C-alpha angles and dihedrals in degrees: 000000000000079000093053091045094054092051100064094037086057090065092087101062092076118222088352095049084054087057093051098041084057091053094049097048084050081058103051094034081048094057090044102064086040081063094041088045089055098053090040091050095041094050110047104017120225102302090050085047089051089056098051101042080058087052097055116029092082123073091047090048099049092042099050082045080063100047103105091211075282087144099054087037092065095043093058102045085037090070094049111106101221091050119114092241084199102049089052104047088049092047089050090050093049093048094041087060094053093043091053095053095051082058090053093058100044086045087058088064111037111034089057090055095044093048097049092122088073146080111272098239083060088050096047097049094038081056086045098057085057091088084075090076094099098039089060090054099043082062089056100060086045104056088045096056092049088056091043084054097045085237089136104154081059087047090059094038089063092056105036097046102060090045088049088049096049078061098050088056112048084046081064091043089055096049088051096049096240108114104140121143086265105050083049098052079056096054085046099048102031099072100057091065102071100033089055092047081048093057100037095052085045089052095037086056095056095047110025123228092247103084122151106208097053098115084045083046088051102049085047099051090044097050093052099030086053093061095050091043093094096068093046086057110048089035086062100045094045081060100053104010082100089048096046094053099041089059081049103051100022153049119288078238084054091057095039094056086048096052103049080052095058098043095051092041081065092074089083091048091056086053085050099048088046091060095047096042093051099037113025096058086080090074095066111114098008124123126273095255090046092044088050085055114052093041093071084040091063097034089053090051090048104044091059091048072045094062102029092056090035094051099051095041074052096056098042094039095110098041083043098059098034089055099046097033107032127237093292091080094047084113080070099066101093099041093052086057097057092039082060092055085051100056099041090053090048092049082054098038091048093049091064094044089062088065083063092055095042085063097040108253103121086144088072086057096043093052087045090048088051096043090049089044091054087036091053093046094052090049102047095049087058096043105038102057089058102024098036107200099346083055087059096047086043089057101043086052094053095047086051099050088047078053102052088040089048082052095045087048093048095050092037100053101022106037089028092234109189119231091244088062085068102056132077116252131198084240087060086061099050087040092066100038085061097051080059106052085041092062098037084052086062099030085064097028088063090042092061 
């Protein structure tokens, strides 16, 4: 509950506080998968949490691959000041339905062919779950209103209550003696249902659904939401492309060690988003020359927290996973390592990649984002058969690591970065622990 509690306290800190609320919400959302993870591993094993990872993956992936860059489209016209509000949020309900039921039928045909390696209940109620599609996206459109209104304890609560509940439920699960892969996919999938009808009748009532300018609203969040759906794409299979072809060329106990591995990799990444969120805002408006450098600044401060955390989840992986998982999920260990390689090089990688878009060339991350995703699948079609899930961490690592070279050569040759922007300096340090007493001075300056 202290984490509850300092998400709303942080309300009161303006644009900043928002920063922080989101961080805190990463943590506790964070520890709560970690708990959900635990229940889910202990109790069936990895071939039981294989199962259940290929129930339940698809309704949110097919539905995030349909999205038409709809989400950040609204976002953005939602924040100018001359927008129907209204028109726009209808128009994007209306075209997120359909979308989702588009994903529902392509899912009908696809998901049975790609998990023919397992039993059919798992395939039927893997097909079943499709009809979440549209939830999923409704979700989406929801949690981007609420940024593009600013209404963002509502914006956490979203994401933190339907993992809370998923707890809740497996917890009950446990007590009555059912916990099976298909009594938790429902645990995990359940909750999201009433919390995104909730938010879409409370939205709904502020705007009406009679608006007159929705078919003008829709054109407009198509045309900019198409330009930017590049990156939602290949943002989202670059999430789930190793999973999905782990549940296609392997065991359903290949995929649920891999899993556990990813899930618990992404420690390091929540370190590295809190950083960025808290420190790289700061680079929006600035000139190019300023955005440039802050965003090293941040990078260099980032990269040592990087290596000290890395290095000690590196060193207590194996008691770490032993001792949360059980003994079953030992043959994890050494993916988990290089997963944690892998993250730590992409949180790198992607803090650089922000400095592209502060001086308004997305484009740049969106090519990059393509050219690592072609470069993942091909490598994981070639690794994965031989190496099984060391040969998928293997091959995550290695696009990564293209990605962060191809963004040292970009700043390097075409925005003529100096080498001793790339190195940590004792300044970088001081710099940050004044940030830190300066904030805590107002922090404590407005409590008073």
């Amino acid at each position: 509950m202290a984490i509850v509690n300092l998400i709303k306290q942080t309300k009161r800190f303006g644009s900043l506080g928002n920063v922080l609320q989101i961080f805190a919400s990463n943590v506790f959302i964070l520890g709560l998968n970690v708990l959900t993870g635990i229940i889910i591993a202990r109790f069936l094993g990895p071939e039981g949490r294989g199962e259940q990872a290929a129930m339940i993956m698809w309704p949110r992936f097919l539905a995030y691959c349909l999205t038409l860059g709809i989400p950040a489209s609204l976002v953005y016209y939602m924040k100018k000041k001359d927008e129907d509000q209204g028109s726009l949020y209808v128009a994007s309900l209306y075209m997120s339905q359909i979308l989702g039921c588009v994903a529902i039928a392509i899912g009908f045909i696809f998901v049975p062919f790609w998990l023919e390696g397992y039993s059919s209940e798992v395939i039927q109620f893997a097909t079943w779950a499709l009809i979440m599609s549209p939830i999923a996206m409704l979700g989406t459109i929801n949690t981007a209103a609420l940024q593009a209104r600013g209404e963002y304890h509502l914006f956490n609560f979203m994401r933190y209550i339907p993992v809370l509940s998923t707890l809740v439920l497996l917890c009950g699960l446990v007590i009555a003696g059912h916990v099976t892969p298909f009594y938790t996919s429902v645990a995990y999938l359940l909750p999201a249902i009433p919390i995104a009808l909730w938010m879409t009748i409370r939205l709904v009532s502020k705007y009406k659904m009679k608006q007159r300018r929705k078919v003008e609203s829709g054109k407009k969040l198509l045309s900019y939401g198409i330009r930017s759906y590049g990156t939602d794409v290949a943002g989202t299979f670059s999430g789930y492309i190793d999973q999905i072809l782990v549940v296609g060329l392997l065991s359903p106990s290949s995929l649920g060690l891999y899993v556990v591995s990813l899930n618990l990799s992404k420690m390091l990444n929540t370190i590295q988003n809190a950083i960025t969120l808290v420190l790289f805002p700061k680079a929006a408006g600035l000139e190019q020359s300023e955005a440039l450098k802050l965003t090293f600044k941040v990078y260099r401060i980032s990269t040592i927290i990087t290596i000290i955390v890395g290095a000690g989840i590196f060193l207590v992986a194996p008691y770490l996973l032993i001792i949360l998982y059980g003994k079953s999920f030992v043959e994890a260990i050494p993916v988990f390592r290089i997963l944690i390689f892998q993250t730590a090089v992409t949180s790198i990688s992607w803090i650089l990649s922000q400095g592209f878009m502060s001086i308004g060339k997305p484009g740049t991350v969106t090519i990059m984002r393509v050219m690592t995703l072609a470069l993942n699948v091909i490598l994981l079609n070639i690794l994965i058969p031989p190496l099984g899930i060391e040969g998928a961490a293997i091959s995550l690592l290695t696009a990564s690591i293209m990605e962060l070279i191809v963004v040292f050569i970009i700043y390097t040759t075409m925005h003529r970065v100096k080498m001793k922007e790339w190195i940590v300096s004792k300044n970088d340090v001081i710099w940050l622990i004044q940030r830190i007493r300066n904030q805590y001075k107002r922090s404590n300056q407005q409590s008073m």
